[in-house]
Amino acid sequence: MNAQLAASCLGLSLSLCDIYLTRREEKALIWRPPFRITIVKTLYILSRYLGLTCHLYNVVRSAYWKYRYITIPQHSCANYLVFKTSGAQCLAGILHIILILRVYALYNKSLVITLSLILLFSLRFSATIWTVVWNWEAYTAYLKHLCFTTESVNPGPGLTILIVAETLFQIIIHTLTMKKTWMLPGTWSKTPTLTSVLTRDSFYVFIAMFGVMTAVAVGSYGKGPAALFIHPLLVFVVSCAGTRVILRLQRFGNEENPANSQGQQDTFSTVAWDLRTFPRNDLIVMILGSTRGPANRTGLTTVVSDTGAVDSYVLLQDRARPIQES
């Protein structure tokens, strides 16, 4: 139980450090007046504070176990397992939606890409359900590992399918992103550009998720308290990945569009930052790319209207005019 409490405190400490380091960017993106609920703000808040809630619950539950029980009751382990599984899967789902929105925007609402992304997300979700329903013995074995760390999980094919499904999802989603940005100007520039941010973030998120999945696979077959650190680290990595993707794109949008500081707060980069519950006509929600010139700035922009239609625009000297899609 000491290891469980230490692991929970480590996860909470890492999360609080990340919140502190990004507090100014979060204030500028989320809490600036006037406050409006948007899709991306909602995803950010869920990713950030659902992860923080998981860490706080882990610490409280671990401390309660330490000072209340000598031998932890199985029903208490079962409840905790349900919470850990649900929290981790919800955070993973939020990250998936954030990454899917980026790809959807990059491919300019392509019907084929949209259907492919929906199918991909459905298959990933189905793999999670299948693992829980048809491989419950893996989770009951995990109860012994959770409360008595001398036992290994040995979960069989269930965890393998879950890890393979997550890995394939990450490979496909980041390959689609890289395919779109690989050859664009500025992708490999040392000076941050939209395409370089998209490409590098895809690489960072993929490496982080691959590392977490590897740790889950290795830890499930190990013995001892080290495996208890996997869940807090998984929650931290997934929560941090989702929030950092949004913050980096927002920061780049502010650098590329100084007019935002003069009141034009509806134009941001890459994702539908200000897609409101009741959107206005011709609300600019996403810039796919931009280049600076001596007297103008051009960029491909996606616009969402009240009807939900998405059109392409070219920004020329900070004015928008429609163009025909090729």
C-alpha positions as a printed Julia matrix, in Angstrom:
326×3 Matrix{Float64}:
   0.0     0.0     0.0
   2.98    2.26    0.47
   3.87    1.76   -3.2
   0.29    2.48   -4.25
   0.28    5.75   -2.29
   3.71    6.74   -3.63
   2.6     6.06   -7.22
  -0.57    8.1    -6.73
   1.36   11.02   -5.24
   3.85   10.9    -8.13
   1.07   11.12  -10.71
  -0.57   14.02   -8.88
   2.75   15.86   -8.53
   3.51   15.55  -12.25
   0.02   16.76  -13.14
   0.28   19.77  -10.82
   3.68   20.65  -12.28
   2.25   20.57  -15.8
  -0.68   22.74  -14.73
   1.72   25.25  -13.21
   3.94   25.36  -16.31
   0.98   25.93  -18.65
  -1.09   28.17  -16.38
  -0.59   31.35  -18.44
  -1.42   29.71  -21.76
  -4.44   28.04  -20.2
  -5.66   31.36  -18.83
  -5.32   32.98  -22.25
  -7.1    30.14  -24.04
  -9.76   28.98  -21.6
 -10.52   31.64  -19.05
 -10.16   34.89  -21.0
 -13.28   37.1   -20.94
 -15.85   36.83  -22.28
 -15.95   33.13  -21.37
 -17.72   30.95  -23.94
 -18.12   27.19  -24.07
 -16.61   25.78  -27.26
 -15.8    22.3   -28.51
 -12.06   22.63  -28.09
 -12.33   24.37  -24.73
 -14.55   21.54  -23.55
 -12.05   18.94  -24.75
  -9.24   20.81  -23.04
 -11.09   21.1   -19.73
 -12.05   17.42  -19.81
  -8.54   16.31  -20.67
  -6.93   18.49  -18.02
  -9.29   18.2   -15.1
 -10.52   14.64  -15.6
  -6.87   13.62  -15.36
  -6.45   15.74  -12.23
  -9.59   14.17  -10.74
  -8.19   10.69  -11.37
  -4.96   11.61   -9.59
  -6.77   13.12   -6.61
  -8.99   10.07   -6.3
  -5.96    7.79   -6.47
  -4.27    9.67   -3.64
  -7.38    9.75   -1.44
  -8.17    6.07   -2.01
  -4.57    4.98   -1.47
  -4.28    7.0     1.75
  -7.59    5.58    2.97
  -6.42    2.02    2.3
  -3.11    2.62    4.03
  -4.62    3.84    7.28
  -7.86    1.81    7.24
  -6.98   -1.72    6.13
  -4.32   -4.29    6.71
  -5.84   -6.54    4.05
  -7.81   -4.67    1.39
 -11.32   -6.11    0.78
 -11.9    -7.47   -2.69
 -15.0    -5.34   -3.26
 -12.92   -2.22   -2.59
 -10.36   -3.39   -5.13
 -13.13   -4.07   -7.65
 -14.6    -0.57   -7.29
 -11.17    0.98   -7.64
 -10.45   -1.1   -10.73
 -13.68    0.07  -12.39
 -12.74    3.69  -11.69
  -9.19    3.28  -13.01
 -10.35    1.52  -16.17
 -13.14    4.04  -16.87
 -10.93    7.06  -16.2
  -8.09    5.84  -18.42
 -10.43    4.95  -21.29
 -12.28    8.29  -21.08
  -9.0    10.21  -21.21
  -7.84    8.11  -24.16
 -11.15    8.78  -25.92
 -10.76   12.55  -25.42
  -7.24   12.42  -26.87
  -8.55   10.42  -29.83
 -11.22   13.04  -30.54
  -8.64   15.84  -30.43
  -6.38   14.0   -32.88
  -9.34   13.11  -35.13
 -10.42   16.78  -35.25
  -6.95   17.74  -36.45
  -7.02   15.2   -39.25
 -10.58   16.16  -40.2
  -9.51   19.8   -40.46
  -6.33   19.02  -42.38
  -8.22   17.07  -45.03
 -10.85   19.8   -45.39
 -13.92   17.74  -44.33
 -13.27   15.01  -46.89
 -16.16   12.54  -46.8
 -13.84    9.57  -47.22
 -11.6    10.74  -44.39
 -14.62   11.5   -42.2
 -16.1     8.02  -42.66
 -12.69    6.44  -42.19
 -12.13    8.33  -38.93
 -15.58    7.37  -37.62
 -14.9     3.73  -38.49
 -11.46    3.89  -36.9
 -12.81    5.38  -33.67
 -15.64    2.82  -33.59
 -13.22   -0.07  -33.99
 -10.99    1.29  -31.25
 -13.98    1.67  -28.92
 -15.23   -1.81  -29.82
 -11.85   -3.28  -28.93
 -12.16   -1.72  -25.47
 -15.68   -3.11  -24.95
 -14.64   -6.55  -26.19
 -11.69   -6.62  -23.84
 -13.85   -5.8   -20.82
 -16.81   -8.07  -21.65
 -15.06  -11.16  -22.96
 -11.86  -11.01  -20.93
 -13.13  -10.19  -17.49
 -10.89  -12.87  -16.02
  -7.95  -10.63  -16.87
  -9.43   -7.89  -14.71
 -10.27  -10.22  -11.84
  -6.67  -11.39  -11.96
  -5.66   -7.74  -11.81
  -7.49   -7.45   -8.47
  -4.89   -9.69   -6.89
  -2.12   -7.67   -8.49
  -3.68   -4.41   -7.33
  -4.0    -5.46   -3.71
  -1.25   -8.07   -3.48
   1.67   -7.07   -5.7
   3.38  -10.46   -5.45
   0.92  -11.69   -8.09
   1.34  -10.97  -11.82
  -1.64  -10.25  -14.04
  -0.96  -12.54  -17.03
  -4.07  -11.19  -18.78
  -3.97  -13.36  -21.89
  -5.17  -12.04  -25.27
  -7.44   -9.31  -23.9
  -4.74   -6.82  -23.04
  -2.83   -7.71  -26.19
  -5.81   -6.8   -28.36
  -6.28   -3.55  -26.47
  -2.63   -2.57  -26.9
  -2.59   -3.53  -30.59
  -5.8    -1.56  -31.22
  -4.4     1.55  -29.53
  -1.08    1.26  -31.37
  -2.78    0.85  -34.75
  -5.02    3.84  -34.04
  -2.02    6.02  -33.23
  -0.11    4.83  -36.3
  -3.02    5.53  -38.66
  -3.99    8.92  -37.21
  -0.42   10.23  -37.18
   0.37    8.81  -40.61
  -2.59   10.75  -42.01
  -1.27   13.92  -40.36
   2.29   13.4   -41.57
   1.11   12.58  -45.09
  -0.61   15.96  -45.28
   2.2    18.03  -43.75
   5.35   16.13  -44.79
   6.12   18.07  -47.96
   4.57   21.41  -47.07
   6.85   24.47  -46.77
   8.06   25.1   -43.26
   7.44   21.57  -41.99
  11.06   21.11  -40.98
  11.8    24.75  -40.22
  13.6    25.52  -36.97
  11.28   28.49  -36.59
   7.88   27.16  -35.45
   5.31   27.05  -38.23
   1.86   25.52  -38.33
   3.01   22.48  -40.27
   6.08   21.96  -38.1
   3.94   22.11  -34.95
   1.5    19.59  -36.4
   4.28   17.24  -37.48
   6.31   17.41  -34.28
   3.28   17.1   -32.04
   2.24   13.99  -33.95
   5.68   12.51  -33.41
   5.72   13.39  -29.7
   2.24   12.02  -29.03
   2.97    8.8   -30.9
   6.22    8.19  -28.99
   4.53    8.96  -25.66
   1.59    6.63  -26.3
   3.84    3.88  -27.63
   5.96    4.13  -24.49
   2.89    3.93  -22.27
   1.52    0.9   -24.11
   4.89   -0.81  -23.83
   4.97   -0.12  -20.09
   1.45   -1.53  -19.7
   2.41   -4.69  -21.57
   5.62   -5.21  -19.6
   4.08   -4.31  -16.25
   1.13   -6.67  -16.65
   3.48   -9.66  -16.65
   5.75   -8.4   -13.88
   5.64   -8.81  -10.14
   6.25   -6.29   -7.42
   5.14   -2.72   -6.76
   6.72   -1.16   -9.86
   3.65   -1.97  -11.97
   1.5     0.16   -9.66
   3.18    3.25  -11.13
   1.85    2.51  -14.63
  -1.71    3.8   -14.2
  -0.77    7.2   -12.68
   1.84    7.7   -15.4
  -0.64    6.63  -18.1
  -3.2     9.16  -16.85
  -0.57   11.89  -16.74
   0.79   11.18  -20.24
  -2.64   10.98  -21.93
  -3.95   14.09  -20.15
  -0.77   16.05  -20.87
  -0.74   14.98  -24.54
  -4.29   16.22  -25.14
  -3.81   19.56  -23.43
  -0.38   20.24  -24.92
  -1.62   19.6   -28.47
  -4.33   22.23  -28.01
  -2.09   24.74  -26.24
   0.71   24.53  -28.83
  -1.7    25.1   -31.69
  -3.29   28.01  -29.82
   0.09   29.56  -29.1
   1.08   29.27  -32.74
  -2.23   30.8   -33.81
  -1.59   33.83  -31.6
   1.91   34.26  -33.04
   0.68   33.96  -36.61
  -2.34   36.19  -36.12
  -1.49   39.26  -34.02
  -4.86   40.74  -34.99
  -6.39   38.41  -32.39
  -5.03   40.64  -29.64
  -6.97   43.54  -31.18
 -10.33   41.84  -30.77
 -10.43   39.34  -33.61
 -10.66   36.37  -31.26
 -12.55   34.12  -33.66
  -9.54   33.16  -35.79
  -7.21   30.53  -34.41
  -5.09   27.81  -35.92
  -5.86   24.28  -36.92
  -8.86   23.38  -34.77
 -12.35   24.85  -34.27
 -11.32   26.9   -31.25
 -14.41   29.09  -31.19
 -17.02   26.72  -32.56
 -19.76   27.96  -30.29
 -22.89   26.25  -29.06
 -24.77   28.75  -31.22
 -22.26   29.66  -33.97
 -22.45   32.9   -35.87
 -22.53   33.16  -39.63
 -19.19   32.61  -41.34
 -17.26   31.96  -38.16
 -13.65   31.36  -39.09
 -12.51   28.36  -37.09
  -9.38   26.93  -38.63
  -6.3    28.04  -40.55
  -4.6    25.17  -42.36
  -1.49   27.11  -43.27
  -0.14   30.58  -43.7
   2.86   32.38  -45.13
   4.02   35.85  -44.3
   4.85   38.35  -46.98
   6.0    41.94  -46.89
   2.49   43.3   -47.27
   0.02   40.45  -46.9
  -0.72   37.14  -45.31
  -2.42   34.26  -47.07
  -3.83   31.07  -45.67
  -6.34   28.34  -46.29
  -9.14   28.7   -43.8
 -12.16   26.6   -42.96
 -15.38   28.45  -42.17
 -18.42   27.01  -40.38
 -21.8    28.66  -40.89
 -25.09   28.3   -39.02
 -26.1    25.47  -41.32
 -22.99   23.5   -40.45
 -21.5    23.89  -43.93
 -17.74   24.17  -44.14
 -16.21   26.28  -46.92
 -12.66   27.14  -47.9
 -11.43   30.73  -47.84
  -8.25   32.55  -48.67
  -7.12   35.23  -46.25
  -5.57   38.1   -48.18
  -4.56   41.24  -46.32
  -6.74   40.09  -43.4
  -9.84   39.89  -45.59
 -11.66   36.69  -46.49
 -12.99   35.74  -49.9
 -14.31   32.34  -51.02
 -12.35   30.12  -53.39
 -13.24   27.01  -55.33
 -11.98   23.7   -53.98
  -9.91   21.66  -56.39
